[in-house]
Tab-separated table of C-alpha atoms and ligand atoms in Angstrom:
chain	number	residue	atom	x	y	z
A	797	MET	CA	-66.419	132.509	206.479
A	798	LYS	CA	-66.431	129.579	205.499
A	799	THR	CA	-64.737	129.119	201.638
A	800	ALA	CA	-64.288	126.201	198.556
A	801	ILE	CA	-62.248	125.770	196.556
A	802	ILE	CA	-63.052	123.026	193.836
A	803	GLY	CA	-59.962	121.072	191.947
A	804	ALA	CA	-56.234	120.433	194.253
A	805	GLY	CA	-54.151	121.288	190.831
A	806	ALA	CA	-51.639	124.224	190.389
A	807	ALA	CA	-54.673	126.945	191.319
A	808	GLY	CA	-56.131	125.476	193.800
A	809	ILE	CA	-54.064	124.381	196.251
A	810	PHE	CA	-52.170	128.038	195.361
A	811	ALA	CA	-55.529	130.051	196.381
A	812	ALA	CA	-56.606	127.809	198.794
A	813	ILE	CA	-53.145	128.761	201.020
A	814	ASN	CA	-53.528	132.303	200.251
A	815	THR	CA	-56.934	132.448	201.205
A	816	LYS	CA	-56.288	130.562	204.517
A	817	GLU	CA	-52.768	133.167	205.386
A	818	ILE	CA	-55.047	136.579	203.875
A	819	PHE	CA	-58.109	135.454	205.925
A	820	PRO	CA	-56.430	133.501	208.950
A	821	ASN	CA	-60.107	133.319	210.747
A	822	SER	CA	-61.786	131.454	208.133
A	823	GLU	CA	-62.284	127.909	207.186
A	824	VAL	CA	-60.541	126.883	203.590
A	825	ILE	CA	-62.081	123.397	202.459
A	826	ILE	CA	-60.612	122.143	198.519
A	827	PHE	CA	-62.824	119.495	197.115
A	828	GLU	CA	-60.621	117.405	194.853
A	829	LYS	CA	-62.846	114.870	192.057
A	830	THR	CA	-59.295	112.562	191.703
A	831	SER	CA	-57.934	110.833	194.332
A	832	LYS	CA	-54.698	112.477	194.094
A	833	LEU	CA	-53.868	116.530	194.172
A	834	LEU	CA	-51.426	118.274	192.110
A	835	SER	CA	-50.931	115.380	189.808
A	836	LYS	CA	-49.754	118.258	186.405
A	837	VAL	CA	-47.974	120.051	189.523
A	838	LEU	CA	-45.579	116.165	189.769
A	839	VAL	CA	-45.234	115.324	185.806
A	840	SER	CA	-44.843	119.256	184.940
A	841	GLY	CA	-41.433	120.678	183.164
A	842	GLY	CA	-40.084	116.620	182.888
A	843	GLY	CA	-40.647	116.629	186.120
A	844	ARG	CA	-38.434	119.908	187.295
A	845	CYS	CA	-41.648	122.228	187.375
A	846	ASN	CA	-41.152	125.094	185.212
A	847	ILE	CA	-42.590	127.107	187.595
A	848	THR	CA	-42.485	130.502	186.289
A	849	ASN	CA	-40.533	132.746	183.499
A	850	SER	CA	-37.924	135.226	183.625
A	851	GLU	CA	-38.931	138.091	181.421
A	852	GLN	CA	-39.002	140.916	183.089
A	853	SER	CA	-40.933	143.196	180.552
A	854	ILE	CA	-45.296	142.685	181.620
A	855	SER	CA	-46.202	143.625	178.435
A	856	GLU	CA	-43.930	141.385	176.779
A	857	PHE	CA	-44.496	138.643	179.496
A	858	SER	CA	-48.107	138.387	178.360
A	859	LYS	CA	-47.679	138.623	174.456
A	860	ASN	CA	-46.748	134.477	175.595
A	861	TYR	CA	-50.715	134.247	176.178
A	862	PRO	CA	-52.538	133.818	172.783
A	863	ARG	CA	-55.603	133.586	174.971
A	864	GLY	CA	-56.290	135.609	177.871
A	865	GLY	CA	-53.168	138.318	177.692
A	866	LYS	CA	-54.705	141.457	177.499
A	867	GLN	CA	-56.447	140.256	180.218
A	868	LEU	CA	-53.559	138.458	182.371
A	869	LYS	CA	-51.539	141.900	181.984
A	870	LYS	CA	-53.143	143.929	183.497
A	871	LEU	CA	-53.330	140.878	186.862
A	872	LEU	CA	-49.896	140.405	186.570
A	873	GLY	CA	-49.573	144.505	187.875
A	874	THR	CA	-50.553	142.895	191.231
A	875	PHE	CA	-49.098	139.345	191.016
A	876	ASN	CA	-46.244	139.001	188.491
A	877	ASN	CA	-43.056	136.180	188.033
A	878	GLN	CA	-41.203	138.648	189.974
A	879	HIS	CA	-44.060	138.237	193.479
A	880	THR	CA	-44.154	134.297	192.643
A	881	ILE	CA	-40.286	134.163	192.766
A	882	ASN	CA	-40.406	136.311	196.354
A	883	TRP	CA	-43.745	134.214	197.176
A	884	PHE	CA	-41.455	130.728	197.081
A	885	GLU	CA	-38.525	132.079	198.355
A	886	LYS	CA	-40.432	133.379	201.441
A	887	LYS	CA	-41.059	129.486	201.823
A	888	ARG	CA	-37.179	128.632	201.405
A	889	VAL	CA	-37.548	127.212	197.972
A	890	VAL	CA	-35.382	129.203	195.482
A	891	ILE	CA	-36.110	129.516	192.350
A	892	ILE	CA	-33.345	129.851	189.427
A	893	ALA	CA	-33.586	130.915	185.856
A	894	GLU	CA	-31.894	129.399	182.466
A	895	GLU	CA	-30.375	130.350	179.737
A	896	ASP	CA	-33.688	130.745	177.520
A	897	GLY	CA	-36.058	132.263	180.330
A	898	ARG	CA	-37.695	129.461	182.093
A	899	MET	CA	-37.290	129.031	186.025
A	900	PHE	CA	-37.427	125.769	188.146
A	901	PRO	CA	-37.335	125.040	191.117
A	902	LYS	CA	-33.047	125.045	192.244
A	903	SER	CA	-33.542	121.582	193.583
A	904	ASN	CA	-34.569	120.760	189.758
A	905	THR	CA	-37.440	117.790	191.136
A	906	SER	CA	-41.162	118.874	191.170
A	907	LYS	CA	-41.190	117.439	193.974
A	908	THR	CA	-40.001	120.324	196.304
A	909	ILE	CA	-42.842	122.129	194.936
A	910	TYR	CA	-45.097	119.106	196.103
A	911	ASP	CA	-43.891	119.025	199.552
A	912	LEU	CA	-43.823	122.854	200.152
A	913	PHE	CA	-47.524	123.286	198.915
A	914	LEU	CA	-49.004	120.009	201.338
A	915	SER	CA	-46.526	120.949	204.181
A	916	GLU	CA	-48.101	124.322	203.577
A	917	THR	CA	-51.867	123.513	203.755
A	918	GLU	CA	-51.332	121.317	206.674
A	919	ARG	CA	-49.365	124.013	208.716
A	920	LEU	CA	-52.959	126.177	207.583
A	921	GLY	CA	-55.293	123.597	208.501
A	922	ILE	CA	-56.559	123.233	205.258
A	923	LYS	CA	-59.293	120.817	204.520
A	924	ILE	CA	-58.895	118.586	201.285
A	925	ASN	CA	-61.559	116.231	200.186
A	926	LEU	CA	-60.209	113.770	197.429
A	927	LYS	CA	-62.581	111.910	195.498
A	928	SER	CA	-65.245	114.828	196.024
A	929	GLY	CA	-66.612	116.027	192.723
A	930	VAL	CA	-68.416	119.047	192.237
A	931	ASN	CA	-70.732	118.497	190.048
A	932	LYS	CA	-73.778	120.917	190.607
A	933	LEU	CA	-73.187	124.579	192.146
A	934	LYS	CA	-76.513	126.966	193.392
A	935	GLN	CA	-76.177	130.188	194.172
A	936	ILE	CA	-78.887	130.310	197.618
A	937	GLY	CA	-79.055	133.997	198.890
A	938	GLU	CA	-75.874	135.602	199.591
A	939	LYS	CA	-74.446	131.976	199.675
A	940	ILE	CA	-73.692	129.145	197.104
A	941	GLN	CA	-74.584	124.883	197.281
A	942	LEU	CA	-72.547	122.658	196.420
A	943	GLU	CA	-73.301	119.237	195.559
A	944	ILE	CA	-70.589	117.052	196.457
A	945	ASN	CA	-71.250	113.378	196.065
A	946	GLY	CA	-75.419	113.749	196.904
A	947	GLN	CA	-74.622	116.007	199.744
A	948	ASN	CA	-75.423	119.443	199.962
A	949	PHE	CA	-73.059	122.053	201.330
A	950	LEU	CA	-73.241	125.856	201.987
A	951	PHE	CA	-70.224	128.044	201.294
A	952	ASP	CA	-69.742	132.382	201.723
A	953	LYS	CA	-66.827	132.166	198.979
A	954	VAL	CA	-66.236	129.168	196.027
A	955	ILE	CA	-63.060	129.782	194.180
A	956	VAL	CA	-63.268	126.977	190.846
A	957	CYS	CA	-59.971	125.440	189.748
A	958	THR	CA	-61.005	122.494	187.690
A	959	GLY	CA	-58.890	123.735	185.142
A	960	GLY	CA	-58.521	122.453	181.581
A	961	SER	CA	-61.367	120.672	179.565
A	962	SER	CA	-60.845	118.954	176.125
A	963	LYS	CA	-64.819	118.667	175.763
A	964	LYS	CA	-67.573	121.017	175.821
A	965	GLU	CA	-70.025	119.069	178.016
A	966	GLY	CA	-67.393	119.365	181.084
A	967	PHE	CA	-67.781	123.239	181.009
A	968	ASN	CA	-71.985	122.470	181.468
A	969	TRP	CA	-72.509	123.042	185.505
A	970	LEU	CA	-71.199	126.333	184.547
A	971	LYS	CA	-72.715	126.917	181.931
A	972	ASN	CA	-75.713	126.463	182.867
A	973	LEU	CA	-75.632	129.705	185.485
A	974	ASP	CA	-75.123	131.842	182.324
A	975	HIS	CA	-71.437	132.059	182.025
A	976	LYS	CA	-70.330	132.144	178.196
A	977	ILE	CA	-68.024	129.189	177.532
A	978	GLU	CA	-65.517	129.541	174.797
A	979	ASN	CA	-65.190	126.333	172.564
A	980	PRO	CA	-62.415	124.311	174.023
A	981	VAL	CA	-59.362	122.927	171.899
A	982	PRO	CA	-56.282	121.612	172.889
A	983	SER	CA	-53.332	124.201	172.317
A	984	LEU	CA	-49.331	123.028	172.748
A	985	PHE	CA	-48.845	119.538	170.538
A	986	THR	CA	-46.630	118.896	167.154
A	987	PHE	CA	-47.098	118.752	163.709
A	988	ASN	CA	-47.216	115.067	162.252
A	989	ILE	CA	-45.915	114.675	158.891
A	990	PRO	CA	-46.997	111.066	157.798
A	991	ASN	CA	-44.220	109.478	154.848
A	992	GLU	CA	-42.149	112.156	154.504
A	993	LYS	CA	-38.207	112.014	154.216
A	994	ILE	CA	-37.362	114.551	156.611
A	995	THR	CA	-38.341	112.207	159.366
A	996	LYS	CA	-35.243	110.303	158.589
A	997	LEU	CA	-33.207	113.048	160.499
A	998	MET	CA	-35.477	112.675	163.635
A	999	GLY	CA	-33.426	114.208	166.946
A	1000	LEU	CA	-32.212	117.179	164.991
A	1001	SER	CA	-32.319	120.517	166.291
A	1002	VAL	CA	-31.959	123.073	163.785
A	1003	PRO	CA	-31.702	126.598	166.234
A	1004	ASN	CA	-32.995	128.958	163.720
A	1005	VAL	CA	-35.781	128.206	161.164
A	1006	SER	CA	-39.162	130.493	160.334
A	1007	VAL	CA	-42.454	128.152	159.961
A	1008	SER	CA	-45.491	129.475	158.568
A	1009	ILE	CA	-48.640	128.437	158.142
A	1010	GLN	CA	-49.814	128.544	154.540
A	1011	GLY	CA	-53.444	130.195	154.269
A	1012	THR	CA	-52.494	131.952	157.797
A	1013	LYS	CA	-50.867	135.311	159.047
A	1014	LEU	CA	-49.145	132.469	161.337
A	1015	LYS	CA	-45.640	132.529	161.069
A	1016	TYR	CA	-42.860	132.201	163.643
A	1017	SER	CA	-38.926	131.548	164.317
A	1018	GLY	CA	-37.316	129.621	166.464
A	1019	PRO	CA	-35.653	125.838	167.445
A	1020	LEU	CA	-37.137	123.388	165.034
A	1021	LEU	CA	-36.848	119.656	165.973
A	1022	ILE	CA	-37.494	117.130	164.121
A	1023	THR	CA	-39.027	113.924	164.964
A	1024	HIS	CA	-39.714	110.391	164.098
A	1025	TRP	CA	-43.495	111.274	163.487
A	1026	GLY	CA	-42.621	114.978	161.825
A	1027	MET	CA	-41.973	118.455	163.745
A	1028	SER	CA	-41.465	119.501	167.507
A	1029	GLY	CA	-39.762	122.233	169.052
A	1030	PRO	CA	-40.492	125.672	170.634
A	1031	VAL	CA	-41.491	127.340	166.862
A	1032	VAL	CA	-43.827	124.481	166.371
A	1033	LEU	CA	-45.076	124.314	170.089
A	1034	LYS	CA	-45.861	128.242	169.230
A	1035	LEU	CA	-47.454	128.114	165.872
A	1036	SER	CA	-49.607	125.373	167.825
A	1037	SER	CA	-50.949	127.478	170.529
A	1038	PHE	CA	-51.329	130.669	168.646
A	1039	GLY	CA	-53.275	128.673	165.789
A	1040	ALA	CA	-55.158	126.535	168.299
A	1041	ARG	CA	-58.210	127.225	167.101
A	1042	ILE	CA	-57.161	128.049	163.080
A	1043	LEU	CA	-55.739	124.142	163.269
A	1044	ASP	CA	-58.299	123.092	164.878
A	1045	ASP	CA	-60.857	124.606	162.170
A	1046	LYS	CA	-58.823	122.475	159.403
A	1047	ASN	CA	-59.057	119.438	161.144
A	1048	TYR	CA	-55.082	119.481	161.101
A	1049	ASP	CA	-54.667	118.917	157.743
A	1050	PHE	CA	-52.708	121.736	156.617
A	1051	GLU	CA	-49.640	122.902	154.835
A	1052	ILE	CA	-46.719	125.022	156.141
A	1053	SER	CA	-43.564	126.688	154.516
A	1054	VAL	CA	-40.063	126.097	156.080
A	1055	SER	CA	-37.418	128.481	156.039
A	1056	TRP	CA	-34.723	126.384	156.990
A	1057	SER	CA	-32.647	129.499	156.724
A	1058	GLY	CA	-34.738	132.040	158.995
A	1059	GLU	CA	-34.415	134.333	156.004
A	1060	LEU	CA	-37.641	134.036	154.216
A	1061	ASN	CA	-36.169	136.411	150.669
A	1062	PHE	CA	-35.452	133.931	147.732
A	1063	GLU	CA	-33.334	136.636	146.593
A	1064	LEU	CA	-31.066	137.329	149.855
A	1065	VAL	CA	-30.697	133.947	150.196
A	1066	LYS	CA	-29.211	133.117	146.627
A	1067	THR	CA	-26.738	136.065	146.731
A	1068	LYS	CA	-24.891	134.120	149.837
A	1069	LEU	CA	-25.556	131.099	148.920
A	1070	GLN	CA	-23.927	132.154	145.148
A	1071	SER	CA	-20.793	133.895	147.336
A	1072	ILE	CA	-20.455	130.641	148.923
A	1073	LEU	CA	-20.445	128.677	145.734
A	1074	SER	CA	-17.694	131.294	144.325
A	1075	GLU	CA	-15.834	131.196	147.130
A	1076	ASN	CA	-15.197	127.465	147.440
A	1077	ARG	CA	-15.597	126.479	143.310
A	1078	LYS	CA	-13.561	123.530	143.622
A	1079	LYS	CA	-14.592	121.930	147.341
A	1080	LYS	CA	-17.613	119.504	146.587
A	1081	LEU	CA	-21.012	120.499	147.898
A	1082	PHE	CA	-20.871	118.152	150.991
A	1083	ASN	CA	-17.915	120.013	152.449
A	1084	ILE	CA	-19.283	123.731	152.100
A	1085	ARG	CA	-22.422	124.238	154.798
A	1086	PRO	CA	-24.127	127.942	154.435
A	1087	TYR	CA	-26.114	129.110	157.672
A	1088	ASN	CA	-24.308	126.600	159.437
A	1089	PHE	CA	-26.885	124.134	158.815
A	1090	PRO	CA	-26.165	120.574	160.384
A	1091	LYS	CA	-24.339	118.013	157.894
A	1092	ARG	CA	-27.412	115.480	158.156
A	1093	LEU	CA	-29.831	118.731	156.979
A	1094	TRP	CA	-27.444	120.245	154.150
A	1095	SER	CA	-27.468	116.522	152.911
A	1096	TYR	CA	-30.939	116.226	153.174
A	1097	LEU	CA	-31.978	119.372	151.161
A	1098	LEU	CA	-29.048	118.941	148.842
A	1099	GLU	CA	-31.140	115.216	148.032
A	1100	ARG	CA	-34.408	117.171	148.240
A	1101	SER	CA	-33.192	119.653	145.701
A	1102	GLU	CA	-32.099	116.827	143.446
A	1103	ILE	CA	-28.195	117.947	143.287
A	1104	SER	CA	-25.440	115.415	144.113
A	1105	GLU	CA	-23.576	116.734	147.127
A	1106	GLU	CA	-20.262	114.635	145.510
A	1107	LYS	CA	-20.555	118.090	142.814
A	1108	PRO	CA	-18.514	120.661	142.894
A	1109	CYS	CA	-19.932	124.182	143.587
A	1110	GLY	CA	-18.419	125.449	141.216
A	1111	GLU	CA	-20.381	123.173	138.676
A	1112	ILE	CA	-23.984	124.033	139.941
A	1113	GLY	CA	-26.303	125.273	137.226
A	1114	LYS	CA	-28.773	128.463	137.123
A	1115	LYS	CA	-32.187	125.728	137.408
A	1116	GLN	CA	-30.098	123.778	140.096
A	1117	LEU	CA	-29.102	126.795	141.972
A	1118	ASN	CA	-32.892	128.350	141.893
A	1119	LYS	CA	-33.883	124.861	143.053
A	1120	LEU	CA	-31.779	124.710	146.046
A	1121	VAL	CA	-32.822	128.219	147.242
A	1122	GLN	CA	-36.911	127.432	146.852
A	1123	ILE	CA	-35.694	124.761	149.291
A	1124	ILE	CA	-33.768	126.269	151.152
A	1125	CYS	CA	-35.806	129.442	151.998
A	1126	ASN	CA	-39.538	128.285	151.297
A	1127	ASP	CA	-39.623	124.077	151.739
A	1128	ASN	CA	-43.229	123.019	151.664
A	1129	TYR	CA	-44.959	119.919	154.138
A	1130	ASN	CA	-48.083	118.641	154.640
A	1131	ILE	CA	-49.235	118.097	158.027
A	1132	LYS	CA	-51.831	115.458	158.468
A	1133	GLY	CA	-52.663	115.514	161.865
A	1134	LYS	CA	-50.721	116.447	166.184
A	1135	THR	CA	-49.362	114.567	169.107
A	1136	THR	CA	-49.156	115.864	172.225
A	1137	PHE	CA	-45.791	117.334	173.333
A	1138	LYS	CA	-44.654	115.176	176.535
A	1139	GLU	CA	-47.487	115.037	177.579
A	1140	GLU	CA	-47.521	119.039	177.929
A	1141	PHE	CA	-50.674	120.375	176.648
A	1142	VAL	CA	-53.112	123.063	177.507
A	1143	THR	CA	-56.957	123.922	176.885
A	1144	CYS	CA	-57.488	127.051	174.506
A	1145	GLY	CA	-60.979	128.018	175.523
A	1146	GLY	CA	-63.072	127.842	178.556
A	1147	ILE	CA	-65.156	130.405	180.837
A	1148	SER	CA	-64.952	133.359	178.506
A	1149	TRP	CA	-63.200	136.549	180.245
A	1150	GLU	CA	-67.103	138.602	179.156
A	1151	SER	CA	-68.294	136.152	182.137
A	1152	ILE	CA	-65.761	136.631	184.735
A	1153	ASN	CA	-64.439	140.537	186.739
A	1154	THR	CA	-61.440	141.056	185.322
A	1155	LYS	CA	-60.231	142.865	188.413
A	1156	THR	CA	-61.438	140.602	191.227
A	1157	MET	CA	-61.339	136.994	189.104
A	1158	GLU	CA	-65.366	137.336	190.604
A	1159	SER	CA	-68.158	135.495	188.392
A	1160	LYS	CA	-70.438	138.521	186.700
A	1161	HIS	CA	-73.390	136.186	187.095
A	1162	ILE	CA	-72.761	134.511	190.584
A	1163	LYS	CA	-71.676	136.679	193.501
A	1164	ASN	CA	-69.012	135.143	195.544
A	1165	LEU	CA	-67.993	132.859	193.113
A	1166	TYR	CA	-64.332	133.114	191.520
A	1167	PHE	CA	-62.506	131.309	188.800
A	1168	ALA	CA	-58.832	130.668	188.730
A	1169	GLY	CA	-56.683	128.772	185.981
A	1170	GLU	CA	-56.812	127.231	183.017
A	1171	ILE	CA	-60.716	127.044	183.274
A	1172	ILE	CA	-60.386	130.165	182.065
A	1173	ASN	CA	-60.212	130.760	178.661
A	1174	LEU	CA	-56.126	131.874	179.618
A	1175	ASP	CA	-52.999	129.582	177.986
A	1176	GLY	CA	-49.652	130.414	177.591
A	1177	VAL	CA	-47.263	129.306	175.411
A	1178	THR	CA	-44.627	126.600	176.698
A	1179	GLY	CA	-41.792	128.350	178.829
A	1180	GLY	CA	-43.377	128.566	182.753
A	1181	PHE	CA	-46.237	130.853	180.869
A	1182	ASN	CA	-49.043	128.108	181.972
A	1183	PHE	CA	-48.258	128.412	185.592
A	1184	GLN	CA	-47.843	131.744	185.759
A	1185	ALA	CA	-51.502	132.429	184.563
A	1186	ALA	CA	-52.464	129.844	187.334
A	1187	TRP	CA	-50.458	131.742	190.289
A	1188	THR	CA	-51.427	135.065	188.847
A	1189	THR	CA	-55.347	134.543	188.598
A	1190	SER	CA	-56.146	132.702	191.726
A	1191	TYR	CA	-53.688	134.942	193.980
A	1192	ILE	CA	-56.107	137.922	192.931
A	1193	ALA	CA	-59.211	134.838	193.656
A	1194	SER	CA	-57.593	134.234	197.225
A	1195	GLN	CA	-58.514	138.315	198.235
A	1196	LEU	CA	-62.219	137.580	197.649
A	1197	LYS	CA	-63.189	141.082	196.624
B	909	LIG	C1	-47.370	116.878	181.399
B	909	LIG	C2	-47.839	118.234	181.694
B	909	LIG	C3	-46.749	119.222	182.207
B	909	LIG	C4	-47.054	120.953	182.004
B	909	LIG	N1	-45.503	121.578	182.098
B	909	LIG	C5	-45.628	122.432	182.329
B	909	LIG	C6	-44.907	123.268	182.661
B	909	LIG	O1	-43.452	122.891	182.958
B	909	LIG	N2	-44.573	124.993	183.007
B	909	LIG	C7	-46.353	125.501	182.894
B	909	LIG	O2	-46.215	126.933	183.100
B	909	LIG	N3	-46.822	125.089	182.235
B	909	LIG	C8	-47.039	123.520	182.562
B	909	LIG	N4	-48.218	122.594	182.194
B	909	LIG	C9	-49.832	123.019	182.597
B	909	LIG	C10	-49.907	123.348	183.540
B	909	LIG	O3	-49.627	121.736	184.498
B	909	LIG	C11	-51.374	123.670	183.728
B	909	LIG	O4	-51.741	125.012	182.867
B	909	LIG	C12	-51.882	124.060	185.010
B	909	LIG	O5	-51.338	122.865	185.611
B	909	LIG	C13	-53.486	124.348	185.249
B	909	LIG	O6	-53.640	124.331	186.393
B	909	LIG	P1	-54.877	124.106	187.133
B	909	LIG	O7	-55.235	123.906	188.868
B	909	LIG	O8	-55.912	125.173	186.555
B	909	LIG	O9	-55.638	123.210	186.375
B	909	LIG	P2	-55.293	121.411	186.864
B	909	LIG	O10	-53.395	121.362	187.006
B	909	LIG	O11	-55.250	120.360	185.490
B	909	LIG	O12	-55.861	121.273	188.044
B	909	LIG	C14	-56.999	121.331	187.898
B	909	LIG	C15	-57.635	120.149	189.489
B	909	LIG	O13	-59.178	120.058	189.412
B	909	LIG	C16	-59.836	118.622	189.838
B	909	LIG	N5	-60.905	119.108	188.658
B	909	LIG	C17	-61.785	118.789	187.347
B	909	LIG	N6	-62.826	119.073	187.753
B	909	LIG	C18	-63.333	118.866	188.992
B	909	LIG	C19	-64.299	118.975	189.692
B	909	LIG	N7	-65.738	118.898	189.241
B	909	LIG	N8	-64.735	118.855	190.841
B	909	LIG	C20	-63.702	118.905	191.280
B	909	LIG	N9	-62.414	118.699	191.568
B	909	LIG	C21	-62.172	118.773	190.116
B	909	LIG	C22	-59.137	117.714	188.740
B	909	LIG	O14	-59.082	116.636	188.776
B	909	LIG	C23	-57.292	118.384	188.557
B	909	LIG	O15	-56.847	117.469	189.923
B	909	LIG	C24	-48.052	121.231	181.846
B	909	LIG	C25	-49.099	120.385	181.749
B	909	LIG	C26	-49.079	119.064	181.328
B	909	LIG	C27	-50.121	118.312	181.598
């Protein structure tokens, strides 16, 4: 049996190793378009490779995928984060969890994963052809013909692991074979807020903020990071991921509402603030810190509410109090444009699940052709979920069922 793997990224290399381990007598050949393999793995997780997430419930795990979560949930029954940890540990790479659930190799460097993958392909005799982009695929009987650098080759099985593509045309060679393509748009990005005073707070992280996108149902809570161009942090990345399509439709021009306290109920915030103010009537406003707001944020919120921070707490009038409460729990900003988060982004869209057998990852249109990784309409939030999607789908594809 001759198997071709197209693409030498996370999914491609993982698929190649597993295929060769399951079918030791088969010939496994990888074709990679560029002159490098595993380029994203090397730079991933800030050079540390956030390999998976420690979330134990499959049901909760799958909720981290705005696209493909339902299909992945079933596949995780066969190969989930625990299988990933075992897989790597069997090959002497210890994986450890951080408090927030992200999991990394104990060495804290993605080079460990790169080196392991490379030595495994060598040990198993997997051939890797660089500068070998595949741009045509044809079914010939039970076999599949690939056109690589002007030459045609025949294979018994082919696993396509070519990753995401920001352009729809990038999928044309597969669309022409009847596969349905979900329009690709970027996911995982940060929000630009041009000409706003808030960017003066750059570098400030606020632990529990609630952010919603006006005119949509999108609303999440979590840590928010203020940057020199706008807003980032887990809550913003989550919104960009779940809202990828809606925000693309809006051409990345939209309004958000921020509750700095994480509490959205105006009356509850007002009651809490009133009680803090009345307990500290003589203190100046800058000396109190409702909701444990960082000092710089509290000064900013007072300035935005047009209240002097020198004012004693007992001298706040009704109108000023209402304005301050409004700013604390419903502070609006216009977002204009997006920025890539630490160069990490994924594609929302790709090969539709309608074109894939969700038990085997085989194409519904071409026998013996399989898909794995980000090429599929499957993407997750940050935290190791995108790599887990690559490991799960490529492990299942490599069963070649
Ligand atoms: C900077 C950055 C950091 C990231 N960090 C993390 C992280 O820490 N944790 C996490 O879970 N996710 C992370 N991600 C997301 C994760 O890297 C991807 O989801 C994952 O790499 C997808 O794997 P893949 O193999 O499907 O695609 P890719 O890794 O993109 O690999 C696809 C490969 O196919 C090749 N190729 C494309 N077309 C062809 C063709 N026609 N013929 C031959 N070869 C082709 C490409 O050159 C590439 O090498 C990060 C992404 C980025 C960009």
